[in-house]
mmCIF file of C-alpha atoms in Angstrom:
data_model
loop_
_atom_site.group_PDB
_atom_site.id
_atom_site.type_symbol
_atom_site.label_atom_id
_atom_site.label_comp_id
_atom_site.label_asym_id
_atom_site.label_seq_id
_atom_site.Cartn_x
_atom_site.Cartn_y
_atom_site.Cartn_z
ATOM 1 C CA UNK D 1 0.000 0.000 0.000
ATOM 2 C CA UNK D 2 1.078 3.255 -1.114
ATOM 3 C CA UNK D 3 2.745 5.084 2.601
ATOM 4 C CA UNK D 4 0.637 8.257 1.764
ATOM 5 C CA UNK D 5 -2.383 6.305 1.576
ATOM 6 C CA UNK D 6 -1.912 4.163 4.521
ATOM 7 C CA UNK D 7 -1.408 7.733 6.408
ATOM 8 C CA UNK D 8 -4.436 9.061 5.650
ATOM 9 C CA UNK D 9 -5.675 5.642 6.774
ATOM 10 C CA UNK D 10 -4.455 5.825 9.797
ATOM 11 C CA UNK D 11 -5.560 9.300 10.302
ATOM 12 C CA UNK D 12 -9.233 8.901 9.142
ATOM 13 C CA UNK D 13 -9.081 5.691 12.104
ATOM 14 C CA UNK D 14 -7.763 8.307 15.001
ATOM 15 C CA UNK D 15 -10.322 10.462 14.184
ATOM 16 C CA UNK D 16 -13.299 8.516 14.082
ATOM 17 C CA UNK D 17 -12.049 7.338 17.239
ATOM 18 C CA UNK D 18 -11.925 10.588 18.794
ATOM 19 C CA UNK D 19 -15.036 11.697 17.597
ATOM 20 C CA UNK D 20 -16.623 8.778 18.749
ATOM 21 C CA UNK D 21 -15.161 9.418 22.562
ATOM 22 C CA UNK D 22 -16.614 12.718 22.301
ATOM 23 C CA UNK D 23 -19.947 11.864 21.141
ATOM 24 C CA UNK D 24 -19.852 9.135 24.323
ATOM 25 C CA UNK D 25 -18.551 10.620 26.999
ATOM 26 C CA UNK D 26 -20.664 13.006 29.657
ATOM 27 C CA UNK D 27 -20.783 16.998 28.757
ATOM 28 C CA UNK D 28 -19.241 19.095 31.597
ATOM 29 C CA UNK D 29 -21.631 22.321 31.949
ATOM 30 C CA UNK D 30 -19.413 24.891 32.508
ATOM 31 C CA UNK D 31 -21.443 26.149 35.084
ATOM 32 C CA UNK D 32 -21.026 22.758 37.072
ATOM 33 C CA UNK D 33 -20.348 23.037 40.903
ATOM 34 C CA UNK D 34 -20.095 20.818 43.804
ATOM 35 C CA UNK D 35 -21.556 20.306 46.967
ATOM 36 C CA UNK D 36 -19.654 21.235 49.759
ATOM 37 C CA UNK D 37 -22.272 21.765 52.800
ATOM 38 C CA UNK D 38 -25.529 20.624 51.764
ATOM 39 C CA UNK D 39 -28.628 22.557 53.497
ATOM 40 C CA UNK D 40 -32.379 23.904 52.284
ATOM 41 C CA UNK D 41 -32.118 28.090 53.035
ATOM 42 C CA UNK D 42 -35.430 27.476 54.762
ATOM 43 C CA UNK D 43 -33.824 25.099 57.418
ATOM 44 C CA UNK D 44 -30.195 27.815 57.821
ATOM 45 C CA UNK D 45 -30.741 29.431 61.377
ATOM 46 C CA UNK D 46 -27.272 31.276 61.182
ATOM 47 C CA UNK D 47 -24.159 32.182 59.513
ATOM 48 C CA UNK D 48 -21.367 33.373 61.461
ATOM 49 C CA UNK D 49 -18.482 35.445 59.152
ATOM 50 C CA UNK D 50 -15.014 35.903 61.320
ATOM 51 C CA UNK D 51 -11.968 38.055 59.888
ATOM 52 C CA UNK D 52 -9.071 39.872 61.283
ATOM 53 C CA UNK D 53 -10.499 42.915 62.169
ATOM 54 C CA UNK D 54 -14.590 41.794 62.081
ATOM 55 C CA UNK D 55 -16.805 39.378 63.565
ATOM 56 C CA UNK D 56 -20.682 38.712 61.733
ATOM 57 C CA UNK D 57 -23.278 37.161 62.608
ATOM 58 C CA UNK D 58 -26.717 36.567 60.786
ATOM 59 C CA UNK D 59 -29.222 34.994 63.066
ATOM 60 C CA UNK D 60 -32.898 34.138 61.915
ATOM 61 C CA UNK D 61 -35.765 35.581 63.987
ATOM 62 C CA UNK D 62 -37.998 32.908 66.217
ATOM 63 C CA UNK D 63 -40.487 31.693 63.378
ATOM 64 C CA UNK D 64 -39.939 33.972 61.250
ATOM 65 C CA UNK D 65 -37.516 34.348 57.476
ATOM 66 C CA UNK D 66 -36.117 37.729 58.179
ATOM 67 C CA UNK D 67 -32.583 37.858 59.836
ATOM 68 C CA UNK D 68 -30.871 40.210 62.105
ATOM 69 C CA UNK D 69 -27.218 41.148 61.498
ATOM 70 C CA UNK D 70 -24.853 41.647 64.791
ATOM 71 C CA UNK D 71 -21.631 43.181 63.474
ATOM 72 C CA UNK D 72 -18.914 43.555 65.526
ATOM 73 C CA UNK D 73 -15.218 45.659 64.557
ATOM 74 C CA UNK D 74 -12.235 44.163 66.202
ATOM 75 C CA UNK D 75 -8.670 45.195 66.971
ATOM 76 C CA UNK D 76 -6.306 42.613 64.319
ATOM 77 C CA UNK D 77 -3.750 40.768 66.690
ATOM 78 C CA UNK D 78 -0.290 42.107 66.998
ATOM 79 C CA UNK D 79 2.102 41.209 64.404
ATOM 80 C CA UNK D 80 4.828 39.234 65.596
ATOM 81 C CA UNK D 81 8.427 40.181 63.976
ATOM 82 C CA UNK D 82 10.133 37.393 63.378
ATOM 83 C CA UNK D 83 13.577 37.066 64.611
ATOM 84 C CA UNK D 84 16.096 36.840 62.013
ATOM 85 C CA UNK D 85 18.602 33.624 61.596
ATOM 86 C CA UNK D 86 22.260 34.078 62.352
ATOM 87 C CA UNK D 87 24.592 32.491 60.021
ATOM 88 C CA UNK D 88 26.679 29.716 61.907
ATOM 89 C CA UNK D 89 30.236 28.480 61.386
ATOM 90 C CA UNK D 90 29.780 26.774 58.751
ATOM 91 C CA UNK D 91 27.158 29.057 56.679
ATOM 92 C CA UNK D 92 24.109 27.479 57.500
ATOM 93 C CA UNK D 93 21.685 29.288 59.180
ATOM 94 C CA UNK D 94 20.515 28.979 63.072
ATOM 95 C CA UNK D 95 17.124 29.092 64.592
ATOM 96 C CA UNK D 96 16.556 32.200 67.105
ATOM 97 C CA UNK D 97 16.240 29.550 70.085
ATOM 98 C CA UNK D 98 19.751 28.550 68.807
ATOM 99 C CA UNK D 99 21.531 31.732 69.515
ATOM 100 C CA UNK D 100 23.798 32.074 72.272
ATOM 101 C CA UNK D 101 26.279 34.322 73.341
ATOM 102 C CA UNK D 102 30.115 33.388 73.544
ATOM 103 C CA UNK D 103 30.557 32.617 76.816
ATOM 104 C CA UNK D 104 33.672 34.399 77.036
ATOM 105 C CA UNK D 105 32.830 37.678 75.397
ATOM 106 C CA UNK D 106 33.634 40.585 76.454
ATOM 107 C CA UNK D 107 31.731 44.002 75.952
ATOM 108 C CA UNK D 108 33.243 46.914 74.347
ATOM 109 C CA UNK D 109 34.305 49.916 76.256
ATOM 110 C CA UNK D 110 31.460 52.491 76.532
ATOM 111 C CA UNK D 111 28.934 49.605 75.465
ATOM 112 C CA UNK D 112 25.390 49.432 77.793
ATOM 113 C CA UNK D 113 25.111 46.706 80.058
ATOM 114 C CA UNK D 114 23.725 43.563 78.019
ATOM 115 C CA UNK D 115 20.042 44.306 80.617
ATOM 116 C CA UNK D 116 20.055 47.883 79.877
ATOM 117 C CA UNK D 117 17.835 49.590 77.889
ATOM 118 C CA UNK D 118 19.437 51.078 74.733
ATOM 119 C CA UNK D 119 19.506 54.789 74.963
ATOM 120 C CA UNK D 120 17.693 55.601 71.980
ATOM 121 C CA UNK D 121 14.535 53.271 73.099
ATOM 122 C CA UNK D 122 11.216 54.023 71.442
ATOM 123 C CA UNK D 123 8.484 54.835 74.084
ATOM 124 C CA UNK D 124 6.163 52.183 74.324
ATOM 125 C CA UNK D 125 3.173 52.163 71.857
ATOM 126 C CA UNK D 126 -0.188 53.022 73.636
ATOM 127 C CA UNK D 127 -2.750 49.583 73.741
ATOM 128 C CA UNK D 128 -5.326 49.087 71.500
ATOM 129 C CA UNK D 129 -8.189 50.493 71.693
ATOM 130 C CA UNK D 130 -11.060 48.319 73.177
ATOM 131 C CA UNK D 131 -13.248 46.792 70.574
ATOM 132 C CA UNK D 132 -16.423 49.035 69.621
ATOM 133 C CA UNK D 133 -19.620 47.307 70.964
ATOM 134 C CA UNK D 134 -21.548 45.005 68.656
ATOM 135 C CA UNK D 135 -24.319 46.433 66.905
ATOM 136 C CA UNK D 136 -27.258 44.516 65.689
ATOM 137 C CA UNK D 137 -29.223 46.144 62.538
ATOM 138 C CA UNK D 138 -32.140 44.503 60.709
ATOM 139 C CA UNK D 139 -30.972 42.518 57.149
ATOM 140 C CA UNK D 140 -31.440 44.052 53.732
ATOM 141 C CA UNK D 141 -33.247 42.519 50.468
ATOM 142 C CA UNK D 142 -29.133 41.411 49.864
ATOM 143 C CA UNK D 143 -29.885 38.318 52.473
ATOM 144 C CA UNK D 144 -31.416 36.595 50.235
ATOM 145 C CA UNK D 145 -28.677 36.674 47.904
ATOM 146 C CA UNK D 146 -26.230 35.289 50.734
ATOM 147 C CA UNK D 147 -29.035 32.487 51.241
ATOM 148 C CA UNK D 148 -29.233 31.326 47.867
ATOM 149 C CA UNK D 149 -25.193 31.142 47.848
ATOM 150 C CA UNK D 150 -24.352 29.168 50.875
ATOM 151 C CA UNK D 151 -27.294 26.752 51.596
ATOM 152 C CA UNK D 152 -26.091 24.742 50.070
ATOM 153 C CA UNK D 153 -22.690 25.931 50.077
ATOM 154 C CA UNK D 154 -21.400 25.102 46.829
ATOM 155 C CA UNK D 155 -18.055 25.022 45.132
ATOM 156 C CA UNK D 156 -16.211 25.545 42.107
ATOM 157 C CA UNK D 157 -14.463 22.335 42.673
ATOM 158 C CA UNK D 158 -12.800 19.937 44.869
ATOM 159 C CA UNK D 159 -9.361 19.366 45.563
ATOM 160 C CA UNK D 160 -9.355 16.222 47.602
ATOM 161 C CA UNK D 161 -7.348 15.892 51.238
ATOM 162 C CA UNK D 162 -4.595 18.174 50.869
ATOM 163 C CA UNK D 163 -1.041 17.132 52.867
ATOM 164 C CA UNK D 164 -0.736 19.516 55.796
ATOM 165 C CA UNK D 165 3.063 20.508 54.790
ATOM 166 C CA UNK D 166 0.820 22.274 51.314
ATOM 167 C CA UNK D 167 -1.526 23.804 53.541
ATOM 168 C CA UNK D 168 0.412 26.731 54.122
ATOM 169 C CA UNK D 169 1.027 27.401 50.474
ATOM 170 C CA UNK D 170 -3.178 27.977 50.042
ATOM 171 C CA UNK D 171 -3.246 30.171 53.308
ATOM 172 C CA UNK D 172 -5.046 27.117 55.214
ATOM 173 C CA UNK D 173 -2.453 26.753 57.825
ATOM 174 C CA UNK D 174 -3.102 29.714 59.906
ATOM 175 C CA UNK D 175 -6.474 30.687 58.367
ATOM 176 C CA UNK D 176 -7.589 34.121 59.729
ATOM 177 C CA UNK D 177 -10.982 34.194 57.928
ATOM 178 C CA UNK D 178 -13.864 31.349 58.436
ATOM 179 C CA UNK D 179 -17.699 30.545 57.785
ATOM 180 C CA UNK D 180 -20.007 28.892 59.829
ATOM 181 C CA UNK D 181 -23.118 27.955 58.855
ATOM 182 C CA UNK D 182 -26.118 26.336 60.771
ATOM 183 C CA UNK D 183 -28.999 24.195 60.214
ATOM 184 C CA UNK D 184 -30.866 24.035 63.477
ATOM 185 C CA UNK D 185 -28.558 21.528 65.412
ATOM 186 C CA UNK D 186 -26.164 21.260 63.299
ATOM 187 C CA UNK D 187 -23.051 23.266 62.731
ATOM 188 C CA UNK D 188 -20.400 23.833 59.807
ATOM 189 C CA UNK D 189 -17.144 25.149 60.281
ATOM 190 C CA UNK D 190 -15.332 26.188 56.839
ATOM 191 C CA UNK D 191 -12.061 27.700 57.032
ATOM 192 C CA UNK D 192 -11.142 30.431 54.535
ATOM 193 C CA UNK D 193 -7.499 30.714 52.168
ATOM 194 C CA UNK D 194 -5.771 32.876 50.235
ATOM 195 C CA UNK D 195 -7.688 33.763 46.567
ATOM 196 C CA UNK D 196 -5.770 31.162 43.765
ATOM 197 C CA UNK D 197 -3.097 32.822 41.997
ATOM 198 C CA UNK D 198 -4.564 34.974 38.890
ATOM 199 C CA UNK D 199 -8.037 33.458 40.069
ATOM 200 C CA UNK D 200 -11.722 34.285 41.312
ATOM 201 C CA UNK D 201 -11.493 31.761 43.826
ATOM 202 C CA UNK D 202 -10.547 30.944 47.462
ATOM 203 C CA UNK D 203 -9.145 27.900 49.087
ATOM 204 C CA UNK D 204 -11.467 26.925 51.588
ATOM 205 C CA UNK D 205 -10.783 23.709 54.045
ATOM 206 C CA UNK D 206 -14.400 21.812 55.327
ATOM 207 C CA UNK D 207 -14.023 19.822 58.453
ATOM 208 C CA UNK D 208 -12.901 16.599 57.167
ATOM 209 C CA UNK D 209 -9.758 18.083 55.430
ATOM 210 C CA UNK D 210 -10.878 18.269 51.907
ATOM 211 C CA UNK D 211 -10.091 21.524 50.380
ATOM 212 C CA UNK D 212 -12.188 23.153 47.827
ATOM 213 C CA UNK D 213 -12.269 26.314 45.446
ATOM 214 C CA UNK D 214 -15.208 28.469 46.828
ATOM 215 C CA UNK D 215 -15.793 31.197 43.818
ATOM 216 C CA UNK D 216 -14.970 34.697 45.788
ATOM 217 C CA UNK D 217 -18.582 36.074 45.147
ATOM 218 C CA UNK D 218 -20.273 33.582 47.749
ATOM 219 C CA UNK D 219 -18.379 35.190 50.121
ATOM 220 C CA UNK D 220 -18.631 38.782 48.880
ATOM 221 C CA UNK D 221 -21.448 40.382 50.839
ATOM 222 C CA UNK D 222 -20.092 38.906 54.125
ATOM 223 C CA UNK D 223 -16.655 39.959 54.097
ATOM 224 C CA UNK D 224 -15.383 43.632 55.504
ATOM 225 C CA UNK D 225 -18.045 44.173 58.140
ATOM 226 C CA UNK D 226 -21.070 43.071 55.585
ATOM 227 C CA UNK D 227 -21.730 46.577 55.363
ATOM 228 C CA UNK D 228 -23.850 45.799 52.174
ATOM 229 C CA UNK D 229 -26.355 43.761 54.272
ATOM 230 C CA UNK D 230 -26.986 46.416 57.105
ATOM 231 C CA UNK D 231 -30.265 48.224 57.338
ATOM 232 C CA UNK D 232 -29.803 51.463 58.803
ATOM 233 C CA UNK D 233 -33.050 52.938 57.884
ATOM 234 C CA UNK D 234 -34.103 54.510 60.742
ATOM 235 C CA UNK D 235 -37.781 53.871 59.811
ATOM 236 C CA UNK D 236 -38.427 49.979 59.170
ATOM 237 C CA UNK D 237 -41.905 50.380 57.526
ATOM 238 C CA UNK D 238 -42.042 50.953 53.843
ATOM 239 C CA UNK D 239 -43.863 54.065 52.749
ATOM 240 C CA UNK D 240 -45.958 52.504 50.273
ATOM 241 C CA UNK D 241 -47.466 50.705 53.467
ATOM 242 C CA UNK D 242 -48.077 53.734 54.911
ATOM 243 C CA UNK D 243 -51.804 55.619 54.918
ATOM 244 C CA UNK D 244 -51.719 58.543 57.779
ATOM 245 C CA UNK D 245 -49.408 60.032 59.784
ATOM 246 C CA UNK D 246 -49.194 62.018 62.973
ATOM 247 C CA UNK D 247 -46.749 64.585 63.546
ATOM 248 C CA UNK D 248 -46.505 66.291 66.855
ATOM 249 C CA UNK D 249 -44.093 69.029 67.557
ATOM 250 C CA UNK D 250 -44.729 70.264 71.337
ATOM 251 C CA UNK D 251 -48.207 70.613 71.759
ATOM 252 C CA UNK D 252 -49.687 71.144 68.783
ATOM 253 C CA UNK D 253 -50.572 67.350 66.334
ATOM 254 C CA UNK D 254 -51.119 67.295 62.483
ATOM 255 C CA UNK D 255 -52.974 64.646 60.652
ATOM 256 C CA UNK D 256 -51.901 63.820 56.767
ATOM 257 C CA UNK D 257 -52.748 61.544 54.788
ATOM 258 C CA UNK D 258 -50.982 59.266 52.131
ATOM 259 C CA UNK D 259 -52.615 59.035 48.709
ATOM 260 C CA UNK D 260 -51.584 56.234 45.952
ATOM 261 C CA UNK D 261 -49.174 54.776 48.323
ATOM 262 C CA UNK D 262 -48.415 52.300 46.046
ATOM 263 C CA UNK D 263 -47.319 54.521 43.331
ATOM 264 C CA UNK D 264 -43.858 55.590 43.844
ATOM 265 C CA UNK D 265 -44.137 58.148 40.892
ATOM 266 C CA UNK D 266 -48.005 59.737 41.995
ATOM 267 C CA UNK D 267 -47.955 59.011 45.855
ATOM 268 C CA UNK D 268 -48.344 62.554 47.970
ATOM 269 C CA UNK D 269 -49.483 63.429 50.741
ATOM 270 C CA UNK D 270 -52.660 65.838 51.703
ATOM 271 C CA UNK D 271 -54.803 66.770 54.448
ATOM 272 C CA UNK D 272 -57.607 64.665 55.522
ATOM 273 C CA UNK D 273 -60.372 67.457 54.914
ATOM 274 C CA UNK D 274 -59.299 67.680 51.127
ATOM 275 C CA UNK D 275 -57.724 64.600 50.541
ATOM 276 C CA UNK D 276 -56.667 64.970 46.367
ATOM 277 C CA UNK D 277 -54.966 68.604 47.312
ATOM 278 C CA UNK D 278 -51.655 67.653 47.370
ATOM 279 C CA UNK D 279 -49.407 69.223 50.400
ATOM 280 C CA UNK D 280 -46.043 69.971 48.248
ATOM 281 C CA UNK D 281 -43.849 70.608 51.795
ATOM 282 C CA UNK D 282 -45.414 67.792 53.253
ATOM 283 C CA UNK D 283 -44.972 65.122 50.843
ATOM 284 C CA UNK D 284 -41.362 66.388 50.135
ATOM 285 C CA UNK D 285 -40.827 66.448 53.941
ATOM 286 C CA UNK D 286 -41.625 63.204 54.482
ATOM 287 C CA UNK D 287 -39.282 61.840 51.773
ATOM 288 C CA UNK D 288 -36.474 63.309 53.672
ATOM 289 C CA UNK D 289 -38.184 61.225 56.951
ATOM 290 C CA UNK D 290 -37.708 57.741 55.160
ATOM 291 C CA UNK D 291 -34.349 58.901 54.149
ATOM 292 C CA UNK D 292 -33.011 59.215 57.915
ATOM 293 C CA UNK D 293 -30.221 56.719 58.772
ATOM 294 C CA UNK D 294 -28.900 55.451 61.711
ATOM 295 C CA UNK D 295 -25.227 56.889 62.700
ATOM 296 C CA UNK D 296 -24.993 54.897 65.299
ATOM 297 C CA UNK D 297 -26.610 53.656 68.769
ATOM 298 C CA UNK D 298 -26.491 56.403 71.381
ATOM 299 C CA UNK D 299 -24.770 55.264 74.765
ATOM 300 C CA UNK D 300 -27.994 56.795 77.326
ATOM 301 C CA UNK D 301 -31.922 57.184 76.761
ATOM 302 C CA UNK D 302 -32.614 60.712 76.033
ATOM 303 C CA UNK D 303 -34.209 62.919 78.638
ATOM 304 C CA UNK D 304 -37.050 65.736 78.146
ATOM 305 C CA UNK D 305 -39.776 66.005 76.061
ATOM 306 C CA UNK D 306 -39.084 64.601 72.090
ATOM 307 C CA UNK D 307 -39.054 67.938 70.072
ATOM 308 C CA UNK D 308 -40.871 65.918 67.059
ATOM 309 C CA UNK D 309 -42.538 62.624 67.181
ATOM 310 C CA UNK D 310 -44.344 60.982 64.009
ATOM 311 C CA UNK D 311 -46.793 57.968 64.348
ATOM 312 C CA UNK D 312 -47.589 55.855 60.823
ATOM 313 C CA UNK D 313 -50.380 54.162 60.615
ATOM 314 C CA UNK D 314 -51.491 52.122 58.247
ATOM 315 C CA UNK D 315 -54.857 50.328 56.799
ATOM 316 C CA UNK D 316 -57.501 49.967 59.238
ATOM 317 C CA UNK D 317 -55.400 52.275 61.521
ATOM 318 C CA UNK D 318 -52.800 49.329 61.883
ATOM 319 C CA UNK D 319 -50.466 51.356 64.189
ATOM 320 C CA UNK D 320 -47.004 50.558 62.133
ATOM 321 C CA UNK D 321 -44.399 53.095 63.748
ATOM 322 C CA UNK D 322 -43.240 55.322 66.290
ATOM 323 C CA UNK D 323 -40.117 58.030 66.097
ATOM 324 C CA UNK D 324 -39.153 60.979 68.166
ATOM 325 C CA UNK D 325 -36.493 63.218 67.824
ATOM 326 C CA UNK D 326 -34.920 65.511 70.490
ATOM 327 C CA UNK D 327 -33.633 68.936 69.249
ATOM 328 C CA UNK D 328 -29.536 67.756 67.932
ATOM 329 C CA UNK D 329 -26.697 68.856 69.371
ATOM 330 C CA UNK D 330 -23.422 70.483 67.826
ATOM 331 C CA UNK D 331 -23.233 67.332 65.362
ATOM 332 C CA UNK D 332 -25.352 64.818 66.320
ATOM 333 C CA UNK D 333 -28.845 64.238 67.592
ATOM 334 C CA UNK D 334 -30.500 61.571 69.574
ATOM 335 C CA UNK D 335 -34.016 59.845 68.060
ATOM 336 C CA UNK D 336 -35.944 57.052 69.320
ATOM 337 C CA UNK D 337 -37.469 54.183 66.474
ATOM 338 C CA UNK D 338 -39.980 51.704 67.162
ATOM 339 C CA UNK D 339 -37.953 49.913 65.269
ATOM 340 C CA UNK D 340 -34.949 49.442 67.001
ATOM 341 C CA UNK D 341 -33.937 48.371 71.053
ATOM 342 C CA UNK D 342 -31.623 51.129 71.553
ATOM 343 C CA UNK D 343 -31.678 55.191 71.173
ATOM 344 C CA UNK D 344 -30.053 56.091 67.993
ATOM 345 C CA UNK D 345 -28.066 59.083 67.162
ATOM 346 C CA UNK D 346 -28.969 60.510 63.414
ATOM 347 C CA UNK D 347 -27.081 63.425 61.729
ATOM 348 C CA UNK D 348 -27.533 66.998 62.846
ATOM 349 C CA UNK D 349 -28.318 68.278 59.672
ATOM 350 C CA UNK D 350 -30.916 65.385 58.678
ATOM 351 C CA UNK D 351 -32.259 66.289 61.701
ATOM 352 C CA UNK D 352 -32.625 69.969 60.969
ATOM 353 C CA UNK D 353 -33.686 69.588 58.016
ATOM 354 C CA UNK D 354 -36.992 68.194 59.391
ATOM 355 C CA UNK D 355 -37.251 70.399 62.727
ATOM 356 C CA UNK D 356 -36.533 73.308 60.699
ATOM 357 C CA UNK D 357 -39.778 72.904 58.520
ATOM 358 C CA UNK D 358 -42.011 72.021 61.318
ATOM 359 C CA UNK D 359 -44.189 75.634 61.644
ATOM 360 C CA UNK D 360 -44.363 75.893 58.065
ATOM 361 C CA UNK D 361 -45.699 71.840 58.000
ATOM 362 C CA UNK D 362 -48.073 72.354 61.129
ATOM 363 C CA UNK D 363 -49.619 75.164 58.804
ATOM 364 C CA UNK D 364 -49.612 74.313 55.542
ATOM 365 C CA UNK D 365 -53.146 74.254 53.361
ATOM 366 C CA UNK D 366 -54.869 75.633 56.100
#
């Protein structure tokens, strides 16, 4: 047989081959994962997020889906220098519990004792600050995204049972980051890496010593104080819920109503006695009410008399919320929410910015 023919031969025979393997063998969807914790969202009671310098905690309400978020800023641990090796005789290097002096050395003239401090001593760095108390905020529409990513908890891939010696080399000997997640009575501890080299993913150990590649958005939300999953609104009911409110500033009570509450674009608000006149400082006021965010939780209950305090009611009369606000200070000013445990301090100037407006309000349309 001519050698040119039996080549293609042999060539037509690999490739059929091939082909055929291809046709057989099981498509891998690109978008293929594996299990790493299994779990139903409904049945996840808590995830816990540690770092360095934050601890997080999501913890479902008693028979109910919405979450609270307790977020709490730490001080990192003191870095350790390490203590460099001293070359021995012969060139290798010696650990620091290796080093001794010469027993027979002598100190130059004019040197410090060996116990003395050197003269040029830094002064000793003040402590740490003590860690800020945790702060517990409702969740925002974002927890459902964290839900649908870690229950179940699902990975890019598996590496198997890593040696311990490689540990180190994906961040998983000394891990400063971890996940926990729990299903009622049952708790899963997941131990957080370094991000792969040139990669979207992070090594992340389970319990039983397998490692896996977690893609880095599961753990996106969580990380850096979960800022992104905070609800600082001071008010917790949405407006479109809203149908009256009652806002008191010293003695004196005004009653407005909310029409097309539903309507983002149309919704305004009027006075009860001529209900379709829309009240143009009233409905912009109360925009700037539902923008009002918390600062931060104030350390005492405020004393006195609230300066302003609106009630919202909703259908029926369905009493929704309470807030009062006492007149702020040079930068701050103290409010109490229905919504929330703890006084609250708000910004000065969001504060103003409703106090300011209240005589024109009280009056307005009549």
């Amino acid at each position: 047989m001519d050698k040119s023919l039996w080549g293609h031969t042999v060539f037509a025979v690999i490739t059929a081959i091939a082909a055929y393997v291809a046709w057989t063998a099981p498509s891998l969807d690109a978008t293929e994962t594996v299990e790493m914790i299994s779990g139903a969202p409904a049945s996840l009671t808590k995830v816990s997020w540690h770092e360095e310098r934050w601890d997080v905690s999501l913890v479902r309400r008693a028979k109910s889906d919405a979450f609270d978020i307790t977020v709490q800023r730490l001080n990192p641990p003191p870095k350790v220098p390490k203590v460099p090796k001293a070359d021995t005789a012969d060139g290798t290097e010696a650990d620091a519990d290796e080093q001794t002096e010469t027993p027979d050395a002598v100190e130059p003239a004019g040197a410090e004792p060996a116990d003395s401090e050197p003269a040029n001593s830094e002064e000793p760095k003040e402590p740490l600050e003590a860690p800020k108390p945790a702060e517990t905020f409702p969740t925002t529409d974002k927890m459902a995204d964290i839900l649908a990513k870690v229950a179940p908890l699902e990975a890019a891939r598996s590496l198997g049972k890593v040696a311990t010696e490689k540990l180190a080399a994906m961040g998983l000997d000394e891990p400063a980051s971890r996940l926990i997640l729990v299903f009622g009575d049952k708790e899963h501890v997941v131990q957080i890496g370094d991000a792969t080299f040139g990669g979207g993913d992070i090594y992340a150990l389970r319990a039983d010593g397998e490692v896996f590649l977690l893609p880095a958005a599961t753990l996106a939300n969580m990380r850096h104080g979960a800022t992104a999953l905070q609800d600082k609104n001071v008010i917790g009911t949405k407006q479109d819920e809203v149908v009256r409110l009652n806002v008191t500033a010293g003695v004196e009570t005004r009653e407005l109503s909310q029409r097309h509450q539903k309507d983002e674009k149309t919704r305004f608000f009027s006075d009860p006695a001529e209900p379709d006149e829309k009240l143009e400082l009233a409905s912009k006021w109360a925009e700037r009410l539902w923008r009002l965010r918390v600062m931060r939780f104030a350390d005492g209950a405020p004393g006195g008399t609230p300066t302003l305090a609106v009630e919202l009611f909703g259908e029926n009369g369905k009493a929704l919320d309470v807030l009062q606000i006492w007149t702020p200070d040079d930068s701050e000013a103290i409010a109490v929410s229905s919504r929330y445990e703890k006084p609250l301090l708000i910004a000065k100037t969001s504060a103003d910015s409703l106090l300011k407006d209240l005589p024109a309000l009280l009056s307005e349309g009549r």
